[in-house]
PDB file of C-alpha atoms and ligand atoms in Angstrom:
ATOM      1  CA  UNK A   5     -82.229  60.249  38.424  1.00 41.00           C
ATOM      2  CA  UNK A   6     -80.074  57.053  38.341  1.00 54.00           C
ATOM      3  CA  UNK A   7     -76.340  57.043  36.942  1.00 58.00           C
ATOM      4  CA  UNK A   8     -73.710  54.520  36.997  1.00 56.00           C
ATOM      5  CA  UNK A   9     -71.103  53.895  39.507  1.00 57.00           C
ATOM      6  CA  UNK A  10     -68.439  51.030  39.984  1.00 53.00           C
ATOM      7  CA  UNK A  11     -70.669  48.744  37.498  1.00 55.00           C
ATOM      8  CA  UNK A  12     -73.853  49.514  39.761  1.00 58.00           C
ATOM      9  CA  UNK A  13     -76.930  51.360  39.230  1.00 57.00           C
ATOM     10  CA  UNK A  14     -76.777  53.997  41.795  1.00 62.00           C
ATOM     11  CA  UNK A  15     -79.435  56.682  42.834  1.00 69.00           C
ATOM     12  CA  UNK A  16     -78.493  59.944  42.732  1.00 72.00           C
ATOM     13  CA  UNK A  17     -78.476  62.111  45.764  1.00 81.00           C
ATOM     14  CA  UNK A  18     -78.683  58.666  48.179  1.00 93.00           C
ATOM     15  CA  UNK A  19     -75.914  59.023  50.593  1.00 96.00           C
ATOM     16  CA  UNK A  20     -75.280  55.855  52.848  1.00 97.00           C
ATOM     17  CA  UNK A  21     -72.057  57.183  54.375  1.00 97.00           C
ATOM     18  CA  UNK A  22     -72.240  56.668  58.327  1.00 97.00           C
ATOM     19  CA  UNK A  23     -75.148  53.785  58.295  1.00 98.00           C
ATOM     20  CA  UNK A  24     -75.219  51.028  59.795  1.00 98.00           C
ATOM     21  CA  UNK A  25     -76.892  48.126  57.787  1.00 98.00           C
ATOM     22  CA  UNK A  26     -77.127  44.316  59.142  1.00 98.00           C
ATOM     23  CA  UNK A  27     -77.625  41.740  56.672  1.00 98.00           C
ATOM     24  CA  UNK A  28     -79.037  38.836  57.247  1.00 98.00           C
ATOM     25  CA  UNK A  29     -78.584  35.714  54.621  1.00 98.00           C
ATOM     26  CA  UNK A  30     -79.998  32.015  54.568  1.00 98.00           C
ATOM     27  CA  UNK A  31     -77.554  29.015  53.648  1.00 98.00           C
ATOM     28  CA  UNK A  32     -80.402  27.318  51.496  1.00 97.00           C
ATOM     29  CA  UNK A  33     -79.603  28.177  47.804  1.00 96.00           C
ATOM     30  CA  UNK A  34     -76.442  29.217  48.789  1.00 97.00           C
ATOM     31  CA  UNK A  35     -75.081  30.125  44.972  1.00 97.00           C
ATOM     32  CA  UNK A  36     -77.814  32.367  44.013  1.00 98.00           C
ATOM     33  CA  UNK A  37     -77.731  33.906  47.698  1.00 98.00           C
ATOM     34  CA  UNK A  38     -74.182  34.747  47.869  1.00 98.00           C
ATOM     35  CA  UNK A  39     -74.737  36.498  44.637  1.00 98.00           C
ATOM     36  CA  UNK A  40     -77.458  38.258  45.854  1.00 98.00           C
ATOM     37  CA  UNK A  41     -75.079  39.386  48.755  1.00 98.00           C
ATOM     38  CA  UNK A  42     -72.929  40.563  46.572  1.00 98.00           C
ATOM     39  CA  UNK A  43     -75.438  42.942  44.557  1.00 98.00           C
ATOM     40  CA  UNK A  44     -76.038  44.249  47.918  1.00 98.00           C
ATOM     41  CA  UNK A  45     -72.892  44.721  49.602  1.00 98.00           C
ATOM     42  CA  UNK A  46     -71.334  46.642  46.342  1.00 97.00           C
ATOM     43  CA  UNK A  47     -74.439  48.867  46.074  1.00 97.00           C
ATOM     44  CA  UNK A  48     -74.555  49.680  49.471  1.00 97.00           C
ATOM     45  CA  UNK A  49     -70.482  50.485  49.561  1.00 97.00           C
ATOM     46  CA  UNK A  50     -71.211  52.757  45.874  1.00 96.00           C
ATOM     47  CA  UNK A  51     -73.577  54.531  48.022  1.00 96.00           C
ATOM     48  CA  UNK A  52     -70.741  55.822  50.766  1.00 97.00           C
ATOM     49  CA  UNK A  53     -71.765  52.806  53.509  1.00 98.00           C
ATOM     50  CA  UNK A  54     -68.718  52.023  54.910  1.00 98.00           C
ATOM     51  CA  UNK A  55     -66.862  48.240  54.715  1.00 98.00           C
ATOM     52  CA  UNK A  56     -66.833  48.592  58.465  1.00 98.00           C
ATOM     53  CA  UNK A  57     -70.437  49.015  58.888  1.00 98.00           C
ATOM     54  CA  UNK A  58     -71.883  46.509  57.082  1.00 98.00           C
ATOM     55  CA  UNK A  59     -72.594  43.270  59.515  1.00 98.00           C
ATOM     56  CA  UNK A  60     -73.881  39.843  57.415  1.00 98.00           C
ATOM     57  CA  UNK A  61     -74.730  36.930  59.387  1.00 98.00           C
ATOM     58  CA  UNK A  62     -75.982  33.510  58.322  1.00 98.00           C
ATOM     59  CA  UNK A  63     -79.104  31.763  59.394  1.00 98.00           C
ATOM     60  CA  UNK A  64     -80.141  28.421  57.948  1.00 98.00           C
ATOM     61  CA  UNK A  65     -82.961  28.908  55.937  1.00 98.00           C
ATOM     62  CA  UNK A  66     -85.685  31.842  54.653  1.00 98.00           C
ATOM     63  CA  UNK A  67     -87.656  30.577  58.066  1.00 98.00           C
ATOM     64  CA  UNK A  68     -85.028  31.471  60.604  1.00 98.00           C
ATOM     65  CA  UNK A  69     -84.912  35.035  58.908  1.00 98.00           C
ATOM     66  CA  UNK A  70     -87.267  36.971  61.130  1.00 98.00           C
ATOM     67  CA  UNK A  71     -86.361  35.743  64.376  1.00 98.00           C
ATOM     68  CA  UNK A  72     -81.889  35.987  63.245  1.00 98.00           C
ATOM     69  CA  UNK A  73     -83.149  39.861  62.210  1.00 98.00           C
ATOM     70  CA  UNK A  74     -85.225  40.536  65.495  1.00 98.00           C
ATOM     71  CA  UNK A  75     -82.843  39.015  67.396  1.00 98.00           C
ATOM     72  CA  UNK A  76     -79.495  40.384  66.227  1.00 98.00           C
ATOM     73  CA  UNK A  77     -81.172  43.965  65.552  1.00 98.00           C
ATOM     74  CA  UNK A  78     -82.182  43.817  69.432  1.00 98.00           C
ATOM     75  CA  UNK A  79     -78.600  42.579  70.507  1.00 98.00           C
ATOM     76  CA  UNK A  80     -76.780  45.121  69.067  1.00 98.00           C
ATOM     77  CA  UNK A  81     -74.009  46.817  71.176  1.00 97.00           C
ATOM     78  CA  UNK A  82     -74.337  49.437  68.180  1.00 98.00           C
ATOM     79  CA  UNK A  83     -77.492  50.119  66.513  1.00 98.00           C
ATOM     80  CA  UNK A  84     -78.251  49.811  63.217  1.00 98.00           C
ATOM     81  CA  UNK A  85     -79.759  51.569  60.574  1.00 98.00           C
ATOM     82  CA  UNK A  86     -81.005  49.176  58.865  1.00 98.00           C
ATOM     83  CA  UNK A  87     -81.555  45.206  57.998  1.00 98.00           C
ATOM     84  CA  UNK A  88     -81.652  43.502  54.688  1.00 99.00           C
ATOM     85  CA  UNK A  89     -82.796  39.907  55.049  1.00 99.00           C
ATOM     86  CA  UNK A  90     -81.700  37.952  52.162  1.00 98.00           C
ATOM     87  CA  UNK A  91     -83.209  34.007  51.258  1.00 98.00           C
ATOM     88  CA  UNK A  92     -84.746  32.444  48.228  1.00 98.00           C
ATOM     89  CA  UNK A  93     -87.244  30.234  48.500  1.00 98.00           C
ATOM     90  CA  UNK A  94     -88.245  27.771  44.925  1.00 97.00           C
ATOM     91  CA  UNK A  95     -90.861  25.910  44.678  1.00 96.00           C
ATOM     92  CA  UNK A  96     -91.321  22.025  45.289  1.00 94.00           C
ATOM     93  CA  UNK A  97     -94.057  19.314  44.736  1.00 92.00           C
ATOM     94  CA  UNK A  98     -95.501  19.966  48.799  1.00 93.00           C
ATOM     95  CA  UNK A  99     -96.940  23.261  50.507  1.00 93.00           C
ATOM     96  CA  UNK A 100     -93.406  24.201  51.922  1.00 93.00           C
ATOM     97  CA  UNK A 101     -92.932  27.095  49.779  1.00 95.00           C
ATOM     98  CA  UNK A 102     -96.261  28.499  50.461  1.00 96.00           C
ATOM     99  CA  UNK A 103     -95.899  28.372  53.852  1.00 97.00           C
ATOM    100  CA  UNK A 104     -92.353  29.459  54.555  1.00 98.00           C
ATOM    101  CA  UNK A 105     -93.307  32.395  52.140  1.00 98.00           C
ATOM    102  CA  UNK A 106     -96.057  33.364  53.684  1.00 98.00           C
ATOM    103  CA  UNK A 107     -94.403  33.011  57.221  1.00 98.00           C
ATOM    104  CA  UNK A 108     -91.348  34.475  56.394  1.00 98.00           C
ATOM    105  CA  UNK A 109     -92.584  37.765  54.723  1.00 98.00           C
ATOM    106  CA  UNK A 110     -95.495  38.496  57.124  1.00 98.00           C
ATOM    107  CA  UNK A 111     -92.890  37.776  60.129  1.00 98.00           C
ATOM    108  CA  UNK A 112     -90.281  40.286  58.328  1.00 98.00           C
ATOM    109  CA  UNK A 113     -92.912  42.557  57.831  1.00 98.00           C
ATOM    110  CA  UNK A 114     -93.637  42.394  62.239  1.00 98.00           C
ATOM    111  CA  UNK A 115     -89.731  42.709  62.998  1.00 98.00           C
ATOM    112  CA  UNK A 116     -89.815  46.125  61.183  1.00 98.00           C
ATOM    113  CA  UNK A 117     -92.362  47.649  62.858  1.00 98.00           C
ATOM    114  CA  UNK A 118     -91.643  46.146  66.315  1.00 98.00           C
ATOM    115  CA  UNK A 119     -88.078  47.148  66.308  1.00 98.00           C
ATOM    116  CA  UNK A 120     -88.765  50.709  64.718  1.00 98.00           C
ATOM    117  CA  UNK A 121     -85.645  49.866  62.003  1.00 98.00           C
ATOM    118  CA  UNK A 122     -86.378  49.123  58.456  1.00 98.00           C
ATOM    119  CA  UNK A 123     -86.174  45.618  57.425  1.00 98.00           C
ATOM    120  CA  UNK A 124     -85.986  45.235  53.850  1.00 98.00           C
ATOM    121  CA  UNK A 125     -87.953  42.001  52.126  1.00 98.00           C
ATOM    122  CA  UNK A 126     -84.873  40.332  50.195  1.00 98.00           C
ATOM    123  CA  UNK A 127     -86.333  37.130  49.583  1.00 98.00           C
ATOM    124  CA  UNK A 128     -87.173  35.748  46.433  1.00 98.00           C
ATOM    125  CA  UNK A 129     -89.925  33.717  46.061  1.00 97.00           C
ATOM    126  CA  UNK A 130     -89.083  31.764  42.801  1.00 97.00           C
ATOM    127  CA  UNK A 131     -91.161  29.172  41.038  1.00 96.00           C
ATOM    128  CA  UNK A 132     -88.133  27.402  39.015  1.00 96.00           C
ATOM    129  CA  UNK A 133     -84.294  27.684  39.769  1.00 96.00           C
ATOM    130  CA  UNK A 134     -83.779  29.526  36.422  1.00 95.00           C
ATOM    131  CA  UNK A 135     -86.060  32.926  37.668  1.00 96.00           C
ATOM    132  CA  UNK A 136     -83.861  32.607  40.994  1.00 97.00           C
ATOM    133  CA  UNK A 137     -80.362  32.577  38.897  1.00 97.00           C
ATOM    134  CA  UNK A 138     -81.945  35.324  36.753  1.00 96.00           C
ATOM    135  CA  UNK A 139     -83.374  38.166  39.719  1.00 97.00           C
ATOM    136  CA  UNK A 140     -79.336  37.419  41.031  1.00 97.00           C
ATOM    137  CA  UNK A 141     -77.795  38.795  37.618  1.00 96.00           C
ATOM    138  CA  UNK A 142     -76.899  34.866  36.807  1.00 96.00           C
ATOM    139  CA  UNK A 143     -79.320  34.317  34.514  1.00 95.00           C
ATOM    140  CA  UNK A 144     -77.868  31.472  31.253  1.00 90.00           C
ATOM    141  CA  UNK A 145     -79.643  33.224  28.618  1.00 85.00           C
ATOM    142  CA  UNK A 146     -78.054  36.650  26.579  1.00 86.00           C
ATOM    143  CA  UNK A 147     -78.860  38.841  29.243  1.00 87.00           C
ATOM    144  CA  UNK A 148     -78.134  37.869  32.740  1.00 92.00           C
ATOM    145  CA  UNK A 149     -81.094  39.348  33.906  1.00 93.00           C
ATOM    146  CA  UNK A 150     -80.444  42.159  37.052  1.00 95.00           C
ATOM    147  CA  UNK A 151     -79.477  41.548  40.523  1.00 97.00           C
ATOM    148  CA  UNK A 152     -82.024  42.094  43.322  1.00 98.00           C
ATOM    149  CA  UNK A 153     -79.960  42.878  45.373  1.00 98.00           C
ATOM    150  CA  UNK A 154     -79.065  46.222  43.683  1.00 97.00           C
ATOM    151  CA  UNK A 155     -82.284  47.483  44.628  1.00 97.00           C
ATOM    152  CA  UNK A 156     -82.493  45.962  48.191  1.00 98.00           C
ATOM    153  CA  UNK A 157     -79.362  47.982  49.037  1.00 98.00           C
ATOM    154  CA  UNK A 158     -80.906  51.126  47.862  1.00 97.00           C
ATOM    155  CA  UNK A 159     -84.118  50.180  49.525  1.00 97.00           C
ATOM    156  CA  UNK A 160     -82.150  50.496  53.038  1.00 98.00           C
ATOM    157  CA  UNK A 161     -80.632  53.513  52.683  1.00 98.00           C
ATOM    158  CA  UNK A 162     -83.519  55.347  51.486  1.00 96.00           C
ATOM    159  CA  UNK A 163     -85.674  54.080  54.394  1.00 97.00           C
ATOM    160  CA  UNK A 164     -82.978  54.148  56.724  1.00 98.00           C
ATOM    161  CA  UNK A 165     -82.526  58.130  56.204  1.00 96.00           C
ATOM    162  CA  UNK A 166     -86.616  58.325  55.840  1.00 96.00           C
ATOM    163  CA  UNK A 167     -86.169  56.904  59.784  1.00 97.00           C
ATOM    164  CA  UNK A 168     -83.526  59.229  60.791  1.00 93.00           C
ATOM    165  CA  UNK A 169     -85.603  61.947  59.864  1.00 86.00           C
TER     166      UNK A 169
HETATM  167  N1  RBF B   1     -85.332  27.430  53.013  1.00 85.80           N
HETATM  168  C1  RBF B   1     -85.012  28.343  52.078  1.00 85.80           C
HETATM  169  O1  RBF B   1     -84.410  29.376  52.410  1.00 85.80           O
HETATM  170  N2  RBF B   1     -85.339  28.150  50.753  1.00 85.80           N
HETATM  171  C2  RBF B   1     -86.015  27.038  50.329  1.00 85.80           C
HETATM  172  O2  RBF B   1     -86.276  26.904  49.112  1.00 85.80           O
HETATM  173  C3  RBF B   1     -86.390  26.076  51.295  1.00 85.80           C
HETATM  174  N3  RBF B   1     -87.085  24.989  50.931  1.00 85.80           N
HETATM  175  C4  RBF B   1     -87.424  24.085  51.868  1.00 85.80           C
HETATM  176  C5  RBF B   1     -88.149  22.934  51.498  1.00 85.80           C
HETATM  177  C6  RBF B   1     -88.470  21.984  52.447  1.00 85.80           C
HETATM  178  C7  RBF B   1     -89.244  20.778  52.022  1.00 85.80           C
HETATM  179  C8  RBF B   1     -88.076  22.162  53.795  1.00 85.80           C
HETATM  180  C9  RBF B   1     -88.427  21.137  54.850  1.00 85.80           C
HETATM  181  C10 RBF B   1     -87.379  23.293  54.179  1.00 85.80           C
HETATM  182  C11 RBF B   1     -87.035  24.244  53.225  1.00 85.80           C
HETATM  183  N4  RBF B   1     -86.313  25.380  53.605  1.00 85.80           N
HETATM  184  C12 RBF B   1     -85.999  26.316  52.663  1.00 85.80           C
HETATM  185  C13 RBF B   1     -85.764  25.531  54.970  1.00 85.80           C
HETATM  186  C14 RBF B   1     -86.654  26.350  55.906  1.00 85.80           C
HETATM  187  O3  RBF B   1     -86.602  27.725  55.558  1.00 85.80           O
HETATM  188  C15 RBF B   1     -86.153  26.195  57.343  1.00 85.80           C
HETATM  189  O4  RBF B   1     -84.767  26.462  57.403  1.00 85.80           O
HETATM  190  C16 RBF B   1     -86.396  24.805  57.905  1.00 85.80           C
HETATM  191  O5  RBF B   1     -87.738  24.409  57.730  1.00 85.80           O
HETATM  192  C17 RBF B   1     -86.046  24.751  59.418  1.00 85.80           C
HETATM  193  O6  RBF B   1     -86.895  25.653  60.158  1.00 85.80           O
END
C-alpha cells in the first residue's frame, strides 16, 4: 500500500522516526547526484527520519564509496542505522565503467555484511547521460521520469527496522 505524502511516494506503515541513516555521495556527476540526494533526503524525512539524523558526506567518485561507507559507518561516535551510498557512473569509450561498477557494487555489497548495517546500492550505472537525468526525476522529455532515490530511502528504512528486529 503506497500513498502520497509531501510530493513523495511513501510506503505505508514504514516508520523511520528515531533512525539513524548516513549517506554517502560521490562529486562525479554532481547535478544528477545532488538530485538524487534530494529524492532521498525528502523521502527519508516523509517517513518520520529526523533532519538531525541524517549524516551525508562526500567522497570523490563511485570508487571511494565502499571504503567512505566502511570507514565512516565504523567511526561513528553514534551508530547508525543505516547507509545509502549514492554515485552514478556513465559510460565512456575505455573499460572504466565496467570496472568501477563492478568494484564498486561487489565492495558495497562486503561493507554491508562486514559491518552488520544495511548499505543500500544507490548507484546508477547509466549507459548515456540522458537515462542518468531520467532515474533522478530530470529527465527532458514529457515525463521526467522518477527519482531513484525515492526508493533508496525506503530501501533503508525497511532494512534498517528488518536489522533492529
Ligand atoms: N566516478 C564516478 O562516480 N562516475 C563516473 O562516471 C566516473 N567515471 C570515471 C571515468 C574515468 C576514465 C576515470 C579515470 C574515473 C572515473 N570516475 C568516475 C572516478 C572514479 O570513481 C574514482 O574516483 C577515481 O578513479 C579515483 O579512484
Amino acid at each position: 500500500m503506497e500513498h502520497f505524502e509531501k510530493g513523495v511516494v511513501t510506503k505505508a506503515g514504514l516508520n523511520g522516526t528515531g533512525l539513524r541513516v548516513l549517506i554517502v555521495h560521490t562529486r562525479w556527476n554532481l547535478p544528477v547526484v545532488e538530485a538524487l540526494v534530494k529524492g532521498t533526503v525528502n523521502t527519508l524525512q516523509a517517513h518520520g527520519v529526523e533532519a538531525t539524523n541524517i549524516v551525508i558526506k562526500d567522497v570523490p567518485g563511485a570508487y571511494e564509496l565502499p571504503f567512505a561507507s566502511q570507514s565512516l559507518l565504523q567511526s561513528a561516535k553514534v551508530p547508525f542505522d543505516a547507509c545509502i551510498s549514492i554515485g552514478v557512473l556513465i559510460k565512456g569509450s575505455t573499460m572504466h565503467f565496467e570496472y568501477i561498477a563492478d568494484a564498486t557494487s561487489q565492495g558495497l555489497m562486503r561493507v554491508g555484511l562486514d559491518t552488520r548495517i544495511p548499505v543500500i546500492f544507490g548507484v546508477l550505472t547509466c549507459l548515456t547521460e540522458d537515462q542518468a537525468f531520467e532515474r533522478a526525476g530530470l529527465g527532458r522529455g514529457p515525463s521526467k521520469g522518477h527519482n531513484h532515490g525515492e526508493d533508496w530511502a525506503q530501501a533503508a528504512i525497511e532494512m534498517a527496522l528488518l536489522n533492529r528486529g
